[in-house]
Every structure is written in structure tokens, then in C-alpha cells.
Coordinates of C-alpha atoms in Angstrom, one line a residue:
X158 CA 0.0 0.0 0.0
X159 CA 1.4 3.4 -0.9
X160 CA 1.8 6.0 1.8
X161 CA -0.6 8.4 0.2
X162 CA -3.3 5.7 0.5
X163 CA -2.4 5.3 4.2
X164 CA -3.0 8.9 4.8
X165 CA -6.5 8.7 3.5
X166 CA -7.3 5.4 5.2
X167 CA -5.9 5.7 8.7
X168 CA -8.3 3.2 10.1
X169 CA -7.8 0.4 7.5
X170 CA -6.0 -2.7 8.6
X171 CA -2.5 -3.1 7.3
X172 CA -2.2 -5.2 4.1
X173 CA 1.1 -6.7 5.2
X174 CA 0.8 -10.1 6.8
X175 CA 2.0 -9.9 10.4
X176 CA 4.2 -12.7 11.8
X177 CA 3.0 -12.5 15.4
X178 CA -0.3 -12.7 17.2
X179 CA -1.4 -9.2 18.3
X180 CA -1.2 -8.3 22.0
X181 CA -2.5 -5.2 23.8
X182 CA 0.2 -3.2 25.5
X183 CA 0.6 0.4 26.5
X184 CA 3.0 2.5 24.4
X185 CA 5.2 2.8 27.5
X186 CA 6.0 -0.9 27.5
X187 CA 6.9 -0.8 23.9
X188 CA 9.3 2.1 24.3
X189 CA 11.1 0.2 27.0
X190 CA 11.9 -2.6 24.7
X191 CA 13.3 -0.2 22.1
X192 CA 15.5 1.7 24.4
X193 CA 16.1 0.5 23.3
X194 CA 25.1 -1.3 -4.8
X195 CA 22.4 -2.8 -2.9
X196 CA 19.7 -5.1 -4.3
X197 CA 16.2 -5.3 -2.8
X198 CA 12.7 -6.4 -3.3
X199 CA 13.5 -9.7 -5.1
X200 CA 13.5 -9.2 -8.8
X201 CA 11.2 -6.2 -8.7
X202 CA 13.6 -3.4 -7.9
X203 CA 17.3 -2.6 -7.5
X204 CA 19.7 0.0 -6.2
X205 CA 19.0 2.1 -9.3
X206 CA 15.3 2.4 -8.7
X207 CA 15.5 5.5 -6.6
X208 CA 15.0 8.1 -9.3
X209 CA 14.4 11.2 -7.1
X210 CA 17.5 10.5 -5.1
X211 CA 20.1 8.7 -7.3
X212 CA 22.7 9.3 -4.5
X213 CA 20.6 7.9 -1.7
X214 CA 23.1 6.2 0.6
X215 CA 22.8 2.8 2.2
X216 CA 24.6 2.0 5.4
X217 CA 25.0 0.2 8.8
X218 CA 24.5 1.9 12.2
X219 CA 25.9 1.5 15.7
X220 CA 26.5 3.6 18.8
X221 CA 29.7 4.1 20.9
X222 CA 28.7 2.3 24.1
X223 CA 27.2 -0.6 22.2
X224 CA 30.3 -1.5 20.2
X225 CA 33.5 0.3 21.3
X226 CA 34.3 -1.4 24.5
X227 CA 37.6 -0.2 26.2
X228 CA 35.2 1.5 28.7
X229 CA 37.9 2.4 31.2
X230 CA 40.9 2.6 28.9
X231 CA 43.0 5.5 27.5
X232 CA 41.4 8.2 29.6
X233 CA 37.7 7.5 29.1
X234 CA 35.6 8.1 32.1
X235 CA 32.1 6.7 32.9
X236 CA 29.0 7.9 31.2
X237 CA 25.5 7.5 32.7
X238 CA 25.1 4.4 30.5
X239 CA 28.2 2.8 32.3
X240 CA 26.6 3.7 35.7
X241 CA 23.3 2.3 34.7
X242 CA 24.7 -1.0 33.4
X243 CA 27.2 -1.5 36.3
X244 CA 24.3 -1.1 38.7
X245 CA 22.8 -4.2 37.1
X246 CA 19.9 -2.4 35.5
X247 CA 20.5 -3.7 31.9
X248 CA 19.0 -7.0 30.8
X249 CA 21.0 -10.0 32.0
X250 CA 23.3 -7.7 34.0
X251 CA 25.3 -7.0 30.9
X252 CA 27.7 -4.0 30.4
X253 CA 29.4 -2.4 27.5
X254 CA 32.8 -2.7 29.1
X255 CA 34.0 -4.8 26.2
X256 CA 31.0 -4.9 23.8
X257 CA 32.4 -5.6 20.4
X258 CA 35.8 -4.0 21.2
X259 CA 35.7 -1.8 18.1
X260 CA 38.0 0.6 19.9
X261 CA 40.8 -1.9 19.2
X262 CA 39.4 -3.6 16.1
X263 CA 38.2 -0.6 14.1
X264 CA 40.6 -1.4 11.2
X265 CA 39.2 -4.9 10.9
X266 CA 35.7 -3.6 11.1
X267 CA 36.2 -1.0 8.4
X268 CA 37.8 -3.6 6.2
X269 CA 34.8 -5.9 6.7
X270 CA 32.5 -3.0 5.8
X271 CA 34.4 -2.4 2.6
X272 CA 34.3 -6.1 1.7
X273 CA 30.6 -6.0 2.1
X274 CA 30.3 -3.0 -0.2
X275 CA 29.1 -0.6 2.5
X276 CA 28.5 3.0 1.4
X277 CA 28.1 4.7 4.8
X278 CA 28.6 4.0 8.5
X279 CA 26.7 5.8 11.3
X280 CA 28.4 5.8 14.6
X281 CA 28.4 8.0 17.7
X282 CA 31.2 9.7 19.6
X283 CA 31.6 8.9 23.3
X284 CA 31.6 12.3 25.0
X285 CA 33.4 11.0 28.0
X286 CA 36.1 9.5 25.8
X287 CA 36.7 12.7 24.0
X288 CA 36.2 15.1 27.0
X289 CA 36.4 12.8 30.0
X290 CA 34.6 15.1 32.5
X291 CA 32.2 16.6 30.1
X292 CA 34.0 19.9 30.0
X293 CA 37.6 20.9 30.2
X294 CA 40.7 19.4 28.4
X295 CA 40.3 17.1 25.4
X296 CA 41.6 13.6 25.8
X297 CA 44.4 13.1 23.2
X298 CA 43.8 9.3 23.1
X299 CA 40.1 9.8 22.4
X300 CA 40.8 12.4 19.8
X301 CA 43.3 10.0 18.1
X302 CA 40.8 7.2 18.1
X303 CA 38.0 9.1 16.3
X304 CA 40.5 10.6 13.8
X305 CA 41.8 7.1 13.1
X306 CA 38.3 5.7 12.6
X307 CA 37.1 8.5 10.4
X308 CA 40.3 8.4 8.2
X309 CA 40.0 4.6 7.9
X310 CA 36.4 4.9 6.7
X311 CA 37.2 7.5 4.2
X312 CA 40.2 5.6 2.9
X313 CA 37.8 2.8 2.0
X314 CA 35.3 5.1 0.4
X315 CA 32.8 4.9 3.3
X316 CA 30.9 8.0 4.3
X317 CA 30.9 8.7 8.1
X318 CA 27.6 9.9 9.7
X319 CA 28.3 11.0 13.3
X320 CA 26.0 11.3 16.3
X321 CA 27.3 13.5 19.1
X322 CA 25.3 11.9 21.9
X323 CA 23.5 8.6 22.1
X324 CA 22.3 8.3 25.7
X325 CA 25.9 8.3 27.1
X326 CA 26.1 11.7 28.8
X327 CA 29.3 11.9 31.0
X328 CA 28.5 10.8 34.5
X329 CA 30.5 13.9 35.8
X330 CA 27.9 16.2 34.4
X331 CA 25.1 14.2 35.9
X332 CA 26.7 14.5 39.2
X333 CA 27.6 18.2 38.8
X334 CA 24.1 19.6 38.0
X335 CA 21.7 16.8 37.1
X336 CA 22.8 16.4 33.4
X337 CA 19.9 17.1 31.0
X338 CA 17.6 18.6 33.7
X339 CA 20.2 21.3 34.5
X340 CA 20.3 24.4 32.3
X341 CA 24.1 24.3 32.2
X342 CA 23.9 21.3 29.8
X343 CA 23.0 23.7 27.0
X344 CA 26.3 25.5 27.1
X345 CA 28.4 22.4 27.8
X346 CA 26.9 20.5 24.9
X347 CA 27.6 23.3 22.5
X348 CA 31.2 23.4 23.7
X349 CA 31.5 19.7 23.2
X350 CA 30.0 20.0 19.7
X351 CA 32.4 22.8 19.0
X352 CA 35.3 20.5 19.6
X353 CA 33.9 17.8 17.4
X354 CA 33.2 20.2 14.5
X355 CA 36.7 21.7 14.8
X356 CA 38.5 18.4 15.0
X357 CA 36.5 16.2 12.6
X358 CA 34.3 18.5 10.5
X359 CA 36.8 18.7 7.7
X360 CA 36.0 15.1 6.9
X361 CA 32.6 14.5 8.5
X362 CA 29.7 15.9 6.4
X363 CA 26.7 14.5 8.3
X364 CA 26.1 15.3 12.0
X365 CA 23.3 14.3 14.3
X366 CA 23.3 16.1 17.6
X367 CA 21.3 13.8 20.0
X368 CA 19.8 10.4 19.3
X369 CA 16.1 9.6 20.2
X370 CA 15.5 12.4 22.6
X371 CA 11.8 11.5 22.8
X372 CA 12.5 8.0 24.0
X373 CA 15.5 9.1 26.2
X374 CA 13.4 11.6 28.0
X375 CA 10.6 9.2 28.6
X376 CA 12.7 6.2 29.5
X377 CA 15.2 8.0 31.6
X378 CA 13.1 10.5 33.4
X379 CA 9.5 9.1 33.6
X380 CA 9.7 5.3 33.6
X381 CA 13.2 5.2 34.9
X382 CA 14.1 2.2 32.8
X383 CA 16.9 4.0 30.9
X384 CA 19.9 5.9 32.3
X385 CA 20.0 8.1 34.3
X386 CA 17.1 6.2 35.9
X387 CA 15.1 9.1 37.3
X388 CA 11.4 8.7 38.2
X389 CA 8.9 9.0 40.9
X390 CA 5.9 7.0 42.2
X391 CA 3.4 6.0 41.0
X392 CA 4.7 6.3 37.5
X393 CA 8.2 4.9 37.6
X394 CA 8.5 1.3 36.5
X395 CA 11.4 0.7 38.8
X396 CA 12.3 1.6 42.3
X397 CA 13.7 5.1 41.6
X398 CA 15.4 6.9 44.4
X399 CA 15.3 10.4 42.7
X400 CA 13.4 12.3 40.1
X401 CA 9.9 13.6 39.2
X402 CA 8.1 11.7 36.5
X403 CA 5.5 14.5 36.1
X404 CA 7.9 17.2 35.2
X405 CA 11.4 16.0 34.4
X406 CA 10.7 14.3 31.0
X407 CA 9.5 17.7 29.7
X408 CA 12.5 19.6 31.3
X409 CA 15.1 17.2 29.9
X410 CA 13.5 17.3 26.4
X411 CA 13.4 21.1 26.5
X412 CA 17.1 21.3 27.4
X413 CA 17.9 18.8 24.7
X414 CA 16.1 20.9 22.1
X415 CA 17.9 24.0 23.3
X416 CA 21.3 22.2 23.3
X417 CA 20.6 20.9 19.8
X418 CA 19.7 24.3 18.5
X419 CA 22.7 25.9 20.1
X420 CA 25.0 23.4 18.5
X421 CA 23.3 24.0 15.1
X422 CA 23.7 27.8 15.4
X423 CA 27.4 27.3 16.3
X424 CA 27.9 25.0 13.3
X425 CA 26.2 27.3 10.9
X426 CA 28.1 30.3 12.2
X427 CA 31.6 28.9 12.4
X428 CA 31.9 25.8 10.3
X429 CA 29.3 25.1 7.7
X430 CA 30.4 27.5 5.1
X431 CA 33.9 26.1 4.9
X432 CA 33.1 22.4 5.8
X433 CA 30.0 22.1 3.6
X434 CA 28.3 19.7 6.0
X435 CA 24.8 19.1 7.2
X436 CA 23.4 18.8 10.7
X437 CA 20.1 17.4 12.2
X438 CA 18.3 15.7 15.0
X439 CA 17.4 12.0 15.1
X440 CA 14.0 11.1 16.6
X441 CA 12.2 7.9 17.3
X442 CA 9.2 7.7 15.0
X443 CA 6.3 5.3 15.3
X444 CA 3.5 5.0 12.7
X445 CA 0.3 5.2 14.7
X446 CA -3.1 4.1 13.3
X447 CA -6.4 4.1 15.1
X448 CA -7.5 0.8 16.5
X449 CA -11.0 1.5 15.2
X450 CA -12.9 4.0 13.0
X451 CA -14.3 5.8 16.0
X452 CA -13.8 9.5 16.3
X453 CA -12.2 9.0 19.7
X454 CA -9.6 6.6 18.4
X455 CA -8.7 8.9 15.5
X456 CA -8.3 11.9 17.8
X457 CA -6.2 9.7 20.2
X458 CA -4.0 8.8 17.3
X459 CA -3.3 12.5 16.5
X460 CA -2.5 13.0 20.2
X461 CA -0.1 10.1 20.1
X462 CA 1.7 11.6 17.1
X463 CA 2.0 14.9 18.9
X464 CA 3.5 13.3 22.0
X465 CA 6.0 11.2 20.1
X466 CA 6.9 13.0 16.8
X467 CA 5.4 16.5 17.4
X468 CA 7.2 16.8 20.7
X469 CA 10.5 17.2 18.8
X470 CA 9.5 18.3 15.3
X471 CA 6.9 20.9 16.1
X472 CA 9.5 23.1 17.8
X473 CA 12.1 22.5 15.0
X474 CA 9.6 23.4 12.3
X475 CA 7.1 25.7 13.9
X476 CA 8.9 27.0 16.9
X477 CA 6.7 25.6 19.7
X478 CA 5.3 22.4 21.2
X479 CA 2.0 21.0 19.8
X480 CA -1.1 22.6 21.3
X481 CA -2.3 19.2 22.6
X482 CA 0.8 18.8 24.6
X483 CA 0.6 22.2 26.1
X484 CA -3.1 21.7 27.0
X485 CA -2.5 18.4 28.6
X486 CA 0.8 19.0 30.3
X487 CA 0.0 22.5 31.3
X488 CA 2.7 24.1 33.5
X489 CA 4.7 20.9 33.6
X490 CA 6.0 21.6 30.1
X491 CA 8.5 24.5 29.9
X492 CA 7.5 27.4 27.6
X493 CA 9.9 28.7 25.0
X494 CA 10.8 32.3 25.3
X495 CA 10.6 34.3 22.0
X496 CA 14.4 34.1 21.7
X497 CA 14.4 30.3 22.3
X498 CA 11.6 29.8 19.8
X499 CA 13.6 31.6 17.2
X500 CA 16.7 29.6 18.1
X501 CA 15.0 26.2 17.8
X502 CA 12.8 27.0 14.8
X503 CA 14.6 25.9 11.6
X504 CA 17.6 24.3 13.4
X505 CA 18.1 21.4 11.1
X506 CA 19.3 20.5 7.6
X507 CA 17.7 17.1 7.8
X508 CA 15.7 14.9 10.2
X509 CA 17.0 11.5 11.2
X510 CA 14.4 8.9 12.2
X511 CA 14.5 5.6 14.0
X512 CA 11.7 3.3 13.1
X513 CA 11.0 -0.4 13.7
X514 CA 7.2 -1.1 13.8
X515 CA 3.7 0.4 13.8
X516 CA 1.3 0.7 16.7
X517 CA -2.5 0.9 16.9
X518 CA -4.1 3.5 19.2
X519 CA -7.2 3.2 21.4
X520 CA -8.6 6.2 23.1
X521 CA -7.9 6.5 26.8
X522 CA -8.8 10.1 27.3
X523 CA -10.4 9.5 30.7
X524 CA -6.9 9.7 32.2
X525 CA -6.8 13.4 31.2
X526 CA -9.1 14.0 34.1
X527 CA -6.6 12.8 36.6
X528 CA -4.8 15.4 38.7
X529 CA -1.6 13.5 38.5
X530 CA -1.0 12.0 35.1
X531 CA 1.7 9.7 33.9
X532 CA 3.6 11.1 31.0
X533 CA 2.7 8.6 28.3
X534 CA -0.7 7.8 29.8
X535 CA -1.6 11.3 28.8
X536 CA -2.4 10.1 25.3
X537 CA -3.7 6.6 24.6
X538 CA -3.6 2.9 25.0
X539 CA -1.9 1.1 22.1
X540 CA -1.9 -2.3 20.5
X541 CA 1.5 -3.2 19.2
X542 CA 0.1 -5.3 16.4
X543 CA 2.3 -8.3 16.9
X544 CA 5.1 -7.4 19.3
X545 CA 5.4 -7.7 23.0
X546 CA 8.0 -8.1 25.7
X547 CA 8.0 -11.9 25.4
X548 CA 8.5 -12.1 21.7
X549 CA 11.7 -11.6 19.8
X550 CA 11.1 -10.9 16.1
X551 CA 9.6 -7.5 15.2
X552 CA 6.5 -7.5 13.0
X553 CA 7.3 -6.9 9.3
X554 CA 5.1 -4.0 8.3
X555 CA 6.9 -1.8 5.7
X556 CA 3.7 0.3 5.2
X557 CA 4.5 1.8 8.7
X558 CA 7.7 3.3 7.5
X559 CA 6.0 4.6 4.4
X560 CA 3.4 6.1 6.7
X561 CA 6.0 7.9 8.8
X562 CA 7.7 9.3 5.7
X563 CA 4.4 10.4 4.3
X564 CA 3.5 12.1 7.6
X565 CA 6.8 14.0 7.6
X566 CA 6.2 15.1 4.1
X567 CA 2.6 16.2 4.7
X568 CA 2.9 17.8 8.1
X569 CA 6.4 19.1 8.2
X570 CA 7.1 20.2 4.7
X571 CA 8.9 17.2 3.4
X572 CA 12.3 17.7 5.0
X573 CA 15.4 15.7 3.9
X574 CA 15.3 12.5 5.9
X575 CA 17.9 9.8 6.9
X576 CA 16.5 6.6 8.2
X577 CA 19.2 6.0 10.7
X578 CA 17.9 2.9 12.4
X579 CA 15.7 0.1 11.1
X580 CA 16.2 -3.6 11.7
X581 CA 15.1 -7.0 12.9
X582 CA 15.8 -8.5 16.4
X583 CA 16.5 -12.2 16.5
X584 CA 17.9 -14.6 19.0
X585 CA 21.6 -14.3 19.4
X586 CA 23.1 -17.6 18.3
X587 CA 25.8 -19.1 16.1
X588 CA 23.7 -19.4 12.9
X589 CA 24.4 -16.9 10.2
X590 CA 21.4 -17.8 8.1
X591 CA 19.2 -15.0 9.4
X592 CA 16.5 -15.2 6.8
X593 CA 13.9 -13.3 8.8
X594 CA 16.3 -10.3 8.9
X595 CA 16.7 -10.4 5.2
X596 CA 12.9 -10.6 4.7
X597 CA 12.5 -7.6 7.1
X598 CA 15.1 -5.4 5.3
X599 CA 13.8 -6.4 1.8
X600 CA 10.3 -5.3 2.8
X601 CA 11.3 -2.1 4.4
X602 CA 13.7 -1.0 1.6
X603 CA 10.8 -1.6 -0.8
X604 CA 8.8 0.7 1.5
X605 CA 11.5 3.3 1.2
X606 CA 11.3 3.0 -2.5
X607 CA 7.6 3.5 -2.5
X608 CA 7.9 6.6 -0.3
X609 CA 10.6 8.0 -2.6
X610 CA 8.5 7.4 -5.7
X611 CA 5.7 9.2 -3.8
X612 CA 7.8 12.3 -3.3
X613 CA 9.6 11.7 0.1
X614 CA 13.0 13.4 0.3
X615 CA 14.6 10.4 1.8
X616 CA 18.4 10.6 1.6
X617 CA 19.6 7.4 3.3
X618 CA 18.7 4.0 4.8
X619 CA 20.8 2.6 7.6
X620 CA 20.2 -0.9 9.1
X621 CA 20.6 -1.4 12.8
X622 CA 23.0 -2.9 13.4
X623 CA 26.4 -3.6 11.9
X624 CA 27.5 -6.0 14.7
X625 CA 25.8 -8.1 17.4
X626 CA 26.5 -5.4 20.0
X627 CA 25.5 -4.6 23.6
X628 CA 21.7 -4.1 23.7
X629 CA 19.9 -2.6 26.7
X630 CA 16.8 -4.8 26.4
X631 CA 17.2 -8.6 26.5
X632 CA 20.9 -8.0 25.7
X633 CA 22.0 -11.4 26.7
X634 CA 20.0 -13.5 24.3
X635 CA 19.0 -11.2 21.4
X636 CA 20.8 -9.2 18.7
X637 CA 20.2 -7.0 15.7
X638 CA 23.6 -7.4 14.1
X639 CA 24.3 -8.2 10.5
X640 CA 27.6 -9.7 11.7
X641 CA 27.6 -12.4 14.4
X642 CA 30.2 -12.1 17.2
X643 CA 31.1 -15.1 19.4
X644 CA 31.3 -13.5 22.9
X645 CA 33.1 -16.5 24.2
X646 CA 35.9 -16.0 21.7
X647 CA 38.7 -13.9 23.2
X648 CA 39.3 -12.5 19.8
X649 CA 35.6 -11.6 19.2
X650 CA 35.8 -12.8 15.7
X651 CA 33.2 -11.3 13.3
X652 CA 31.1 -13.6 11.1
X653 CA 29.0 -11.9 8.4
X654 CA 25.5 -13.3 8.3
X655 CA 23.3 -13.9 5.3
X656 CA 21.8 -10.4 5.8
X657 CA 25.2 -8.7 5.6
X658 CA 26.0 -10.5 2.3
X659 CA 22.5 -9.7 1.0

């Protein structure tokens, strides 16, 4: 089904055959799990079938803490992700201390990417590796590592796409002033970004400031299931010892938007004219559809879009939060001053999106009457349409990605888009015949093609993930990687799976 049809038929059932039995879960539970030449489409399309974007790039994605390892080596200090995992909060008690050891094996990894014909690699910089205490002197060893990685990629013709912060805020800043809930973070993030632009911007042309701020704010400051694990009763899903679930998610997100916009202003003023790069923000995007044709479910779906996509994109495009959010959250959500609104509005060259599956929305507006309302309960109850916390495989529903791209085109003026994460979760095992992952990618790349043919300004598709890395949810027994790693092998040898070859 084309995305234009989806826009007109929001309540119709998806034409794609789901691989799991539907279960009713709240959106909150779903977000906890997340926080978690190419040929495609059988014989029907190929790499050359993207006419509006002949240079659309295909790549693999990772993040620093999930693949680098060397967590306490060469001057790196802990991030909030280290603190979280070492407190035993990650699934299976896993940590990223070693992860895939890309810090030591980056040359081997880049050669493998080249052998697989990779066009681009999206990775993140560990702030606490580059500037160990969040501010102050630059760590020479950290600087050397990222210079080496970037140079190695370019020497093999692979385009680097860099994320400045993927959940891993330096623990020192969390302790100094509360991290993202402290106003000082805006200046400190801009200073950190300045270092990255100055040191790497002559070779890096694509920058994302912060990854998934909508999920990070909810998981880290409302439910407390992500670092820095702040929440309060009765909304926290864990036994949090600090935080305020009613206000802090909004405060953290507000500061993230201001930090992002400050970094963009800096880049445009000091670097963009000479470095000729592009900068954006990467959000988690879910395609919501009403569970029924009722007016209530349709309105609830709009509300869900506002609270997940609009929360980040309305300020970037229109200069303010969605009206529904302001009405529901009231004084709990910070207001932009006129200067802040002007700073945030237009602060992107592209939008990065993370997308894995669709959700169906059922109205639950009765909770809006409560004096104390949970952050995500402010909108709706959802049906994941074939995915819950006990299953492994993600439902194959490429029409959902088409729907997101059509929504961005219709509501936000068709901005340039990079799909920075999209992939299939499977059990971690020794088999490299990961046919379900191939089927997933094949379907979603065809969905991208449909969206491009329908006018979407999509510039890139990146599969999550290059390697079987450290994953926050069910990290011990599941993986998204296109390359298998035997964690019992001291050398952590890489084995390309069927999906990587495909």
C-alpha cells in the first residue's frame, strides 16, 4: 500500500501479513523494549530504482557504548550508561565494558564494511572518551581514536555519519548539576559540539546532535528504565530513588532541544560555510493508526503523534510544542521564550528517524481528568500489532515506514530524511542464516522505494546494526547485528550473516 493511501485510510487494517499474534500493551512498555550497490525487493527493484535520489546512501549503524568497549581505557571516564549497566539495570546484568571491542578492532571492522560494499557508517562519539569530565581538556587518546576511525572509513570510500550523543552523557555532568535537567547542559553540549566540529568536521559531512531524545526523556526521566534512571511513584516502572516523572521528562527534552539548536547555530556560524556539511536531530518515529474507525480513536492517534513526533519536530519546524501537549501537560512543560523559539525553529538541515514497527491507538482520554497524570498515559492505550516483551522478532510492516515518511512530508514540509535505524531483532546464536532479517530489510527497503517514488525526500537508509553489540533490552539473548560475534571467543571474531551478504 502506498503511503498516500495510508493517509486517507488511517483506520484500515495493514495489508502486510504480520508474523506474530497481536497483544494489547501500552506504548510505554513498547518504548522500554526499544530503548532501546544494494539489491532489494526480489527481482522487482534494484539500487538504481531511486530516481528522485540517485545518490541515496545505504549503510549500517551503531553507537559508541554498544560497540566500542575499552570503557575504562586511555582516559575514558564513565557515562550515565556505564553507571546504569554497572548497577545491574541492563538485561542480564550485561555491560558495555568490552562490547564488540571496536576501539581496538576498528581497522578490521572497516575492512569488513568495505568487503561488504558498505556506502556509509553511522556511529556515535563517546563524549566521556573525548572530553572525560564533560568539559575541560580534550583527551588526546580519544581524539586520536576518532580521527583514526574517520580516516579509515574515508580511505575505504565509506561515508561517516556521526552522532554526538547517544544516551551516554558523561557521568560527571550528571553529578555536577543533574545532566539534562540542568540548564548548564545547553552550554556544555555546545562546547563539546564545537570540539567535534573543529577536529573532525573537515571530513565529516553529516552530523546528528542527539539520538532519540523523545525515548530518552521518557525512559530516563519518567519510567526510569533507561539511564539516568530518574522517576517517581506511582509512574516509575522501577524503584527510583530520585526524580519527578511528572515534570522531568519535559524539562530534559526542553534542554535537549535548546542544546541541539545551540550546536546547530554554532555549526552554521563557524563551520558550515567552509566544511560544507549538514546537521540534524534524530528522533524515534512510530507509525500510529487508530484501532477502530471511531472519532475517539482517530483523535487519540493524533494525540499520540503529537506526543512522540510532534514533541520534537513541532519546535524545530514551527517554533513551539503541539497545542495538545501544552493543553495536557500545562505548566509541567516549559515554555519557549521568544528568543528560544527563534533559536530552535529551523535548526536542522535534515531529520534522522529511528523506526521499527507500527502501533494501533485506542482512546484512553479519561486519564486526562486525573490530577496526577503519567507522561505517556496522557495520550492513549496502544496495541503493538504483533510485538510484546516476550517475543523476539519485530513484526514486518513496511507500510508503517511509508506512513512515517508520508507524515513528515505532509505535516512538516517534506524535510530531507535519513532513516538512521531500522532492523530486525532475532535470538543471538551461532547461525548466520538470518533469513527473517533479510525478509525484514527487503520489505522495508521496498517501503522506502515506494515513499521516494511518492515524493519523500529520503536521503539514506541505515540498518541497525552492523554488529551483534550490547543491547539494553534482552541484551544477553537477542541481537540486531548483520555480523555475528562469538562473545566466548577472546578475539571476538566477526562472522557476516546472510543479511550482511544480502
